[in-house]
């Protein structure tokens, strides 16, 4: 995180909120009412743009990014945050965060608050700072990208959510269901600083969220705070040992040496024999082509943080 920061003048700013209309009717209406009553009067000008489906968010965010707004606020989960960040990274437009998902890792990493009320406080009294983002083949991500088992986990999770609703229990259960169906490990060559190493693994997880790694009890969070990736390559190749690793993760007992190889870097290339791979990024899925070039774009995204330098994620945790 860069230290040069300025108080944001919301009263004279042209502001747009981007959100997904399909994220629950009552919840959506309550948020819309709160934005209109608490945020809109504090802005120089205020607009609300909504997508009918989550898949339309990236295109909506790219359109909004061309319209001269001073502040674009992403209201929703990490997928929404990632779509808006991808459109704004490398521009002078500031991004605001209103978390509304299951985990809200990006909001927690920034310390803007992990509920709407706390995050609104940040928007109403915020300072501009710059944060790093991840990039894989020109696709921006905020929290993580993964190859192998995890994209299949997301597929399974979607079905479980439709049947049982969105919850953390459903999310964790989808991990076990998907891993039980795992059939083949992945062949992989990772190149860092000109050095190549071959792996056979069922899961590669590239993390940019220190909060997420800390919550899983995994090493690498300090490297992320220093502006790098933590690349975790699972040693397990088959379903049963990978399930054991997942269970240890869920219980906070996973250790790098027993379950994962760890690479900490701000740039690497990964190659797989299969040219087209389903890649998971911030809870979404995209088909990308090998080789996979990953880099940290340092200070590429301007964001609003609490003006007083506090961490509102800690504040929320203290109140719970």
PDB file of N, CA and C in Angstrom, residues 136 139 141 143-155 157 186 188 201-208 212 229-234 260 270 272 277-288 292 294:
ATOM      1  N   UNK A 136      -3.414 -11.767 -14.172  1.00  0.00           N
ATOM      2  CA  UNK A 136      -3.095 -13.006 -14.877  1.00  0.00           C
ATOM      3  C   UNK A 136      -3.551 -12.855 -16.317  1.00  0.00           C
ATOM      4  N   UNK A 139      -5.908 -10.124 -16.942  1.00  0.00           N
ATOM      5  CA  UNK A 139      -7.146 -10.162 -16.171  1.00  0.00           C
ATOM      6  C   UNK A 139      -6.829  -9.782 -14.726  1.00  0.00           C
ATOM      7  N   UNK A 141      -7.250  -9.413 -10.750  1.00  0.00           N
ATOM      8  CA  UNK A 141      -7.904 -10.084  -9.623  1.00  0.00           C
ATOM      9  C   UNK A 141      -7.428  -9.460  -8.325  1.00  0.00           C
ATOM     10  N   UNK A 143      -8.161 -11.104  -4.900  1.00  0.00           N
ATOM     11  CA  UNK A 143      -7.947 -12.036  -3.789  1.00  0.00           C
ATOM     12  C   UNK A 143      -7.156 -13.276  -4.186  1.00  0.00           C
ATOM     13  N   UNK A 144      -7.550 -13.928  -5.266  1.00  0.00           N
ATOM     14  CA  UNK A 144      -6.896 -15.178  -5.635  1.00  0.00           C
ATOM     15  C   UNK A 144      -7.259 -15.606  -7.047  1.00  0.00           C
ATOM     16  N   UNK A 145      -6.375 -16.413  -7.628  1.00  0.00           N
ATOM     17  CA  UNK A 145      -6.694 -17.187  -8.820  1.00  0.00           C
ATOM     18  C   UNK A 145      -6.251 -18.613  -8.548  1.00  0.00           C
ATOM     19  N   UNK A 146      -6.880 -19.562  -9.210  1.00  0.00           N
ATOM     20  CA  UNK A 146      -6.505 -20.951  -8.983  1.00  0.00           C
ATOM     21  C   UNK A 146      -6.774 -21.793 -10.218  1.00  0.00           C
ATOM     22  N   UNK A 147      -5.998 -22.866 -10.319  1.00  0.00           N
ATOM     23  CA  UNK A 147      -6.137 -23.855 -11.377  1.00  0.00           C
ATOM     24  C   UNK A 147      -6.300 -25.225 -10.735  1.00  0.00           C
ATOM     25  N   UNK A 148      -6.892 -26.145 -11.482  1.00  0.00           N
ATOM     26  CA  UNK A 148      -7.059 -27.498 -10.979  1.00  0.00           C
ATOM     27  C   UNK A 148      -8.397 -27.699 -10.321  1.00  0.00           C
ATOM     28  N   UNK A 149      -8.392 -28.120  -9.061  1.00  0.00           N
ATOM     29  CA  UNK A 149      -9.630 -28.513  -8.389  1.00  0.00           C
ATOM     30  C   UNK A 149     -10.547 -27.343  -8.087  1.00  0.00           C
ATOM     31  N   UNK A 150      -9.983 -26.151  -7.815  1.00  0.00           N
ATOM     32  CA  UNK A 150     -10.831 -25.081  -7.303  1.00  0.00           C
ATOM     33  C   UNK A 150     -11.884 -24.583  -8.298  1.00  0.00           C
ATOM     34  N   UNK A 151     -11.577 -24.436  -9.594  1.00  0.00           N
ATOM     35  CA  UNK A 151     -12.655 -24.077 -10.528  1.00  0.00           C
ATOM     36  C   UNK A 151     -13.809 -25.083 -10.506  1.00  0.00           C
ATOM     37  N   UNK A 152     -13.495 -26.364 -10.283  1.00  0.00           N
ATOM     38  CA  UNK A 152     -14.555 -27.366 -10.172  1.00  0.00           C
ATOM     39  C   UNK A 152     -15.343 -27.185  -8.873  1.00  0.00           C
ATOM     40  N   UNK A 153     -14.647 -26.740  -7.829  1.00  0.00           N
ATOM     41  CA  UNK A 153     -15.339 -26.441  -6.571  1.00  0.00           C
ATOM     42  C   UNK A 153     -16.378 -25.347  -6.787  1.00  0.00           C
ATOM     43  N   UNK A 154     -16.018 -24.318  -7.564  1.00  0.00           N
ATOM     44  CA  UNK A 154     -16.962 -23.232  -7.829  1.00  0.00           C
ATOM     45  C   UNK A 154     -18.190 -23.732  -8.575  1.00  0.00           C
ATOM     46  N   UNK A 155     -17.966 -24.629  -9.541  1.00  0.00           N
ATOM     47  CA  UNK A 155     -19.099 -25.213 -10.261  1.00  0.00           C
ATOM     48  C   UNK A 155     -20.027 -25.934  -9.295  1.00  0.00           C
ATOM     49  N   UNK A 157     -20.254 -25.479  -6.068  1.00  0.00           N
ATOM     50  CA  UNK A 157     -20.831 -24.527  -5.121  1.00  0.00           C
ATOM     51  C   UNK A 157     -22.067 -23.842  -5.699  1.00  0.00           C
ATOM     52  N   UNK A 186      -2.825 -32.350 -12.151  1.00  0.00           N
ATOM     53  CA  UNK A 186      -2.413 -31.441 -13.222  1.00  0.00           C
ATOM     54  C   UNK A 186      -0.889 -31.405 -13.300  1.00  0.00           C
ATOM     55  N   UNK A 188       2.410 -29.278 -14.287  1.00  0.00           N
ATOM     56  CA  UNK A 188       2.631 -27.836 -14.232  1.00  0.00           C
ATOM     57  C   UNK A 188       4.122 -27.532 -14.191  1.00  0.00           C
ATOM     58  N   UNK A 201       0.128 -31.749  -9.406  1.00  0.00           N
ATOM     59  CA  UNK A 201      -0.709 -31.298  -8.306  1.00  0.00           C
ATOM     60  C   UNK A 201      -2.171 -31.270  -8.725  1.00  0.00           C
ATOM     61  N   UNK A 202      -3.038 -31.401  -7.738  1.00  0.00           N
ATOM     62  CA  UNK A 202      -4.473 -31.292  -7.999  1.00  0.00           C
ATOM     63  C   UNK A 202      -4.975 -29.858  -7.842  1.00  0.00           C
ATOM     64  N   UNK A 203      -4.155 -28.970  -7.272  1.00  0.00           N
ATOM     65  CA  UNK A 203      -4.632 -27.621  -6.985  1.00  0.00           C
ATOM     66  C   UNK A 203      -3.465 -26.646  -6.898  1.00  0.00           C
ATOM     67  N   UNK A 204      -3.580 -25.539  -7.630  1.00  0.00           N
ATOM     68  CA  UNK A 204      -2.654 -24.416  -7.513  1.00  0.00           C
ATOM     69  C   UNK A 204      -3.463 -23.197  -7.108  1.00  0.00           C
ATOM     70  N   UNK A 205      -3.057 -22.550  -6.031  1.00  0.00           N
ATOM     71  CA  UNK A 205      -3.804 -21.424  -5.470  1.00  0.00           C
ATOM     72  C   UNK A 205      -2.859 -20.242  -5.347  1.00  0.00           C
ATOM     73  N   UNK A 206      -3.138 -19.172  -6.108  1.00  0.00           N
ATOM     74  CA  UNK A 206      -2.312 -17.961  -6.079  1.00  0.00           C
ATOM     75  C   UNK A 206      -3.056 -16.908  -5.273  1.00  0.00           C
ATOM     76  N   UNK A 207      -2.535 -16.558  -4.113  1.00  0.00           N
ATOM     77  CA  UNK A 207      -3.247 -15.691  -3.174  1.00  0.00           C
ATOM     78  C   UNK A 207      -2.710 -14.263  -3.218  1.00  0.00           C
ATOM     79  N   UNK A 208      -3.648 -13.285  -3.180  1.00  0.00           N
ATOM     80  CA  UNK A 208      -3.316 -11.883  -3.004  1.00  0.00           C
ATOM     81  C   UNK A 208      -3.980 -11.310  -1.766  1.00  0.00           C
ATOM     82  N   UNK A 212      -7.251 -13.686   3.870  1.00  0.00           N
ATOM     83  CA  UNK A 212      -7.686 -15.042   3.566  1.00  0.00           C
ATOM     84  C   UNK A 212      -6.669 -16.075   4.036  1.00  0.00           C
ATOM     85  N   UNK A 229       2.810 -12.234  -4.375  1.00  0.00           N
ATOM     86  CA  UNK A 229       1.864 -13.344  -4.345  1.00  0.00           C
ATOM     87  C   UNK A 229       2.343 -14.392  -3.353  1.00  0.00           C
ATOM     88  N   UNK A 230       1.419 -15.151  -2.829  1.00  0.00           N
ATOM     89  CA  UNK A 230       1.741 -16.416  -2.171  1.00  0.00           C
ATOM     90  C   UNK A 230       1.156 -17.516  -3.053  1.00  0.00           C
ATOM     91  N   UNK A 231       2.024 -18.282  -3.684  1.00  0.00           N
ATOM     92  CA  UNK A 231       1.592 -19.341  -4.603  1.00  0.00           C
ATOM     93  C   UNK A 231       1.662 -20.664  -3.852  1.00  0.00           C
ATOM     94  N   UNK A 232       0.506 -21.287  -3.634  1.00  0.00           N
ATOM     95  CA  UNK A 232       0.415 -22.542  -2.886  1.00  0.00           C
ATOM     96  C   UNK A 232       0.099 -23.675  -3.855  1.00  0.00           C
ATOM     97  N   UNK A 233       1.004 -24.628  -3.936  1.00  0.00           N
ATOM     98  CA  UNK A 233       0.844 -25.773  -4.839  1.00  0.00           C
ATOM     99  C   UNK A 233       0.643 -27.015  -3.985  1.00  0.00           C
ATOM    100  N   UNK A 234      -0.556 -27.589  -4.079  1.00  0.00           N
ATOM    101  CA  UNK A 234      -0.899 -28.730  -3.218  1.00  0.00           C
ATOM    102  C   UNK A 234      -0.030 -29.934  -3.547  1.00  0.00           C
ATOM    103  N   UNK A 260       1.437 -28.103   1.262  1.00  0.00           N
ATOM    104  CA  UNK A 260       1.670 -27.247   0.109  1.00  0.00           C
ATOM    105  C   UNK A 260       3.147 -26.923  -0.057  1.00  0.00           C
ATOM    106  N   UNK A 270       3.352 -19.752 -15.276  1.00  0.00           N
ATOM    107  CA  UNK A 270       2.999 -21.161 -15.130  1.00  0.00           C
ATOM    108  C   UNK A 270       2.569 -21.697 -16.485  1.00  0.00           C
ATOM    109  N   UNK A 272       1.059 -25.281 -18.538  1.00  0.00           N
ATOM    110  CA  UNK A 272       0.447 -26.603 -18.449  1.00  0.00           C
ATOM    111  C   UNK A 272       0.389 -27.202 -19.848  1.00  0.00           C
ATOM    112  N   UNK A 277      -7.385 -23.787 -20.031  1.00  0.00           N
ATOM    113  CA  UNK A 277      -7.659 -24.191 -18.660  1.00  0.00           C
ATOM    114  C   UNK A 277      -8.773 -23.322 -18.077  1.00  0.00           C
ATOM    115  N   UNK A 278      -9.666 -23.952 -17.328  1.00  0.00           N
ATOM    116  CA  UNK A 278     -10.654 -23.209 -16.570  1.00  0.00           C
ATOM    117  C   UNK A 278      -9.967 -22.644 -15.332  1.00  0.00           C
ATOM    118  N   UNK A 279      -9.972 -21.317 -15.202  1.00  0.00           N
ATOM    119  CA  UNK A 279      -9.279 -20.635 -14.114  1.00  0.00           C
ATOM    120  C   UNK A 279     -10.315 -19.937 -13.238  1.00  0.00           C
ATOM    121  N   UNK A 280     -10.203 -20.134 -11.943  1.00  0.00           N
ATOM    122  CA  UNK A 280     -11.069 -19.431 -10.993  1.00  0.00           C
ATOM    123  C   UNK A 280     -10.368 -18.150 -10.552  1.00  0.00           C
ATOM    124  N   UNK A 281     -11.130 -17.045 -10.486  1.00  0.00           N
ATOM    125  CA  UNK A 281     -10.558 -15.770 -10.036  1.00  0.00           C
ATOM    126  C   UNK A 281     -11.614 -15.004  -9.261  1.00  0.00           C
ATOM    127  N   UNK A 282     -11.336 -14.794  -7.987  1.00  0.00           N
ATOM    128  CA  UNK A 282     -12.246 -14.037  -7.108  1.00  0.00           C
ATOM    129  C   UNK A 282     -13.680 -14.556  -7.171  1.00  0.00           C
ATOM    130  N   UNK A 283     -13.833 -15.884  -7.168  1.00  0.00           N
ATOM    131  CA  UNK A 283     -15.153 -16.489  -7.150  1.00  0.00           C
ATOM    132  C   UNK A 283     -15.818 -16.627  -8.505  1.00  0.00           C
ATOM    133  N   UNK A 284     -15.149 -16.159  -9.569  1.00  0.00           N
ATOM    134  CA  UNK A 284     -15.682 -16.300 -10.925  1.00  0.00           C
ATOM    135  C   UNK A 284     -14.837 -17.315 -11.693  1.00  0.00           C
ATOM    136  N   UNK A 285     -15.299 -17.700 -12.900  1.00  0.00           N
ATOM    137  CA  UNK A 285     -14.592 -18.682 -13.712  1.00  0.00           C
ATOM    138  C   UNK A 285     -14.397 -18.144 -15.123  1.00  0.00           C
ATOM    139  N   UNK A 286     -13.179 -18.347 -15.668  1.00  0.00           N
ATOM    140  CA  UNK A 286     -12.869 -17.913 -17.027  1.00  0.00           C
ATOM    141  C   UNK A 286     -11.916 -18.923 -17.649  1.00  0.00           C
ATOM    142  N   UNK A 287     -12.090 -19.205 -18.926  1.00  0.00           N
ATOM    143  CA  UNK A 287     -11.145 -20.049 -19.653  1.00  0.00           C
ATOM    144  C   UNK A 287      -9.996 -19.170 -20.149  1.00  0.00           C
ATOM    145  N   UNK A 288      -8.764 -19.506 -19.730  1.00  0.00           N
ATOM    146  CA  UNK A 288      -7.573 -18.796 -20.175  1.00  0.00           C
ATOM    147  C   UNK A 288      -6.627 -19.775 -20.857  1.00  0.00           C
ATOM    148  N   UNK A 292       0.482 -18.986 -18.371  1.00  0.00           N
ATOM    149  CA  UNK A 292      -0.209 -18.039 -17.512  1.00  0.00           C
ATOM    150  C   UNK A 292       0.832 -17.098 -16.892  1.00  0.00           C
ATOM    151  N   UNK A 294       1.646 -14.203 -14.500  1.00  0.00           N
ATOM    152  CA  UNK A 294       1.102 -13.554 -13.306  1.00  0.00           C
ATOM    153  C   UNK A 294       2.058 -12.478 -12.822  1.00  0.00           C
TER     154      UNK A 294
END
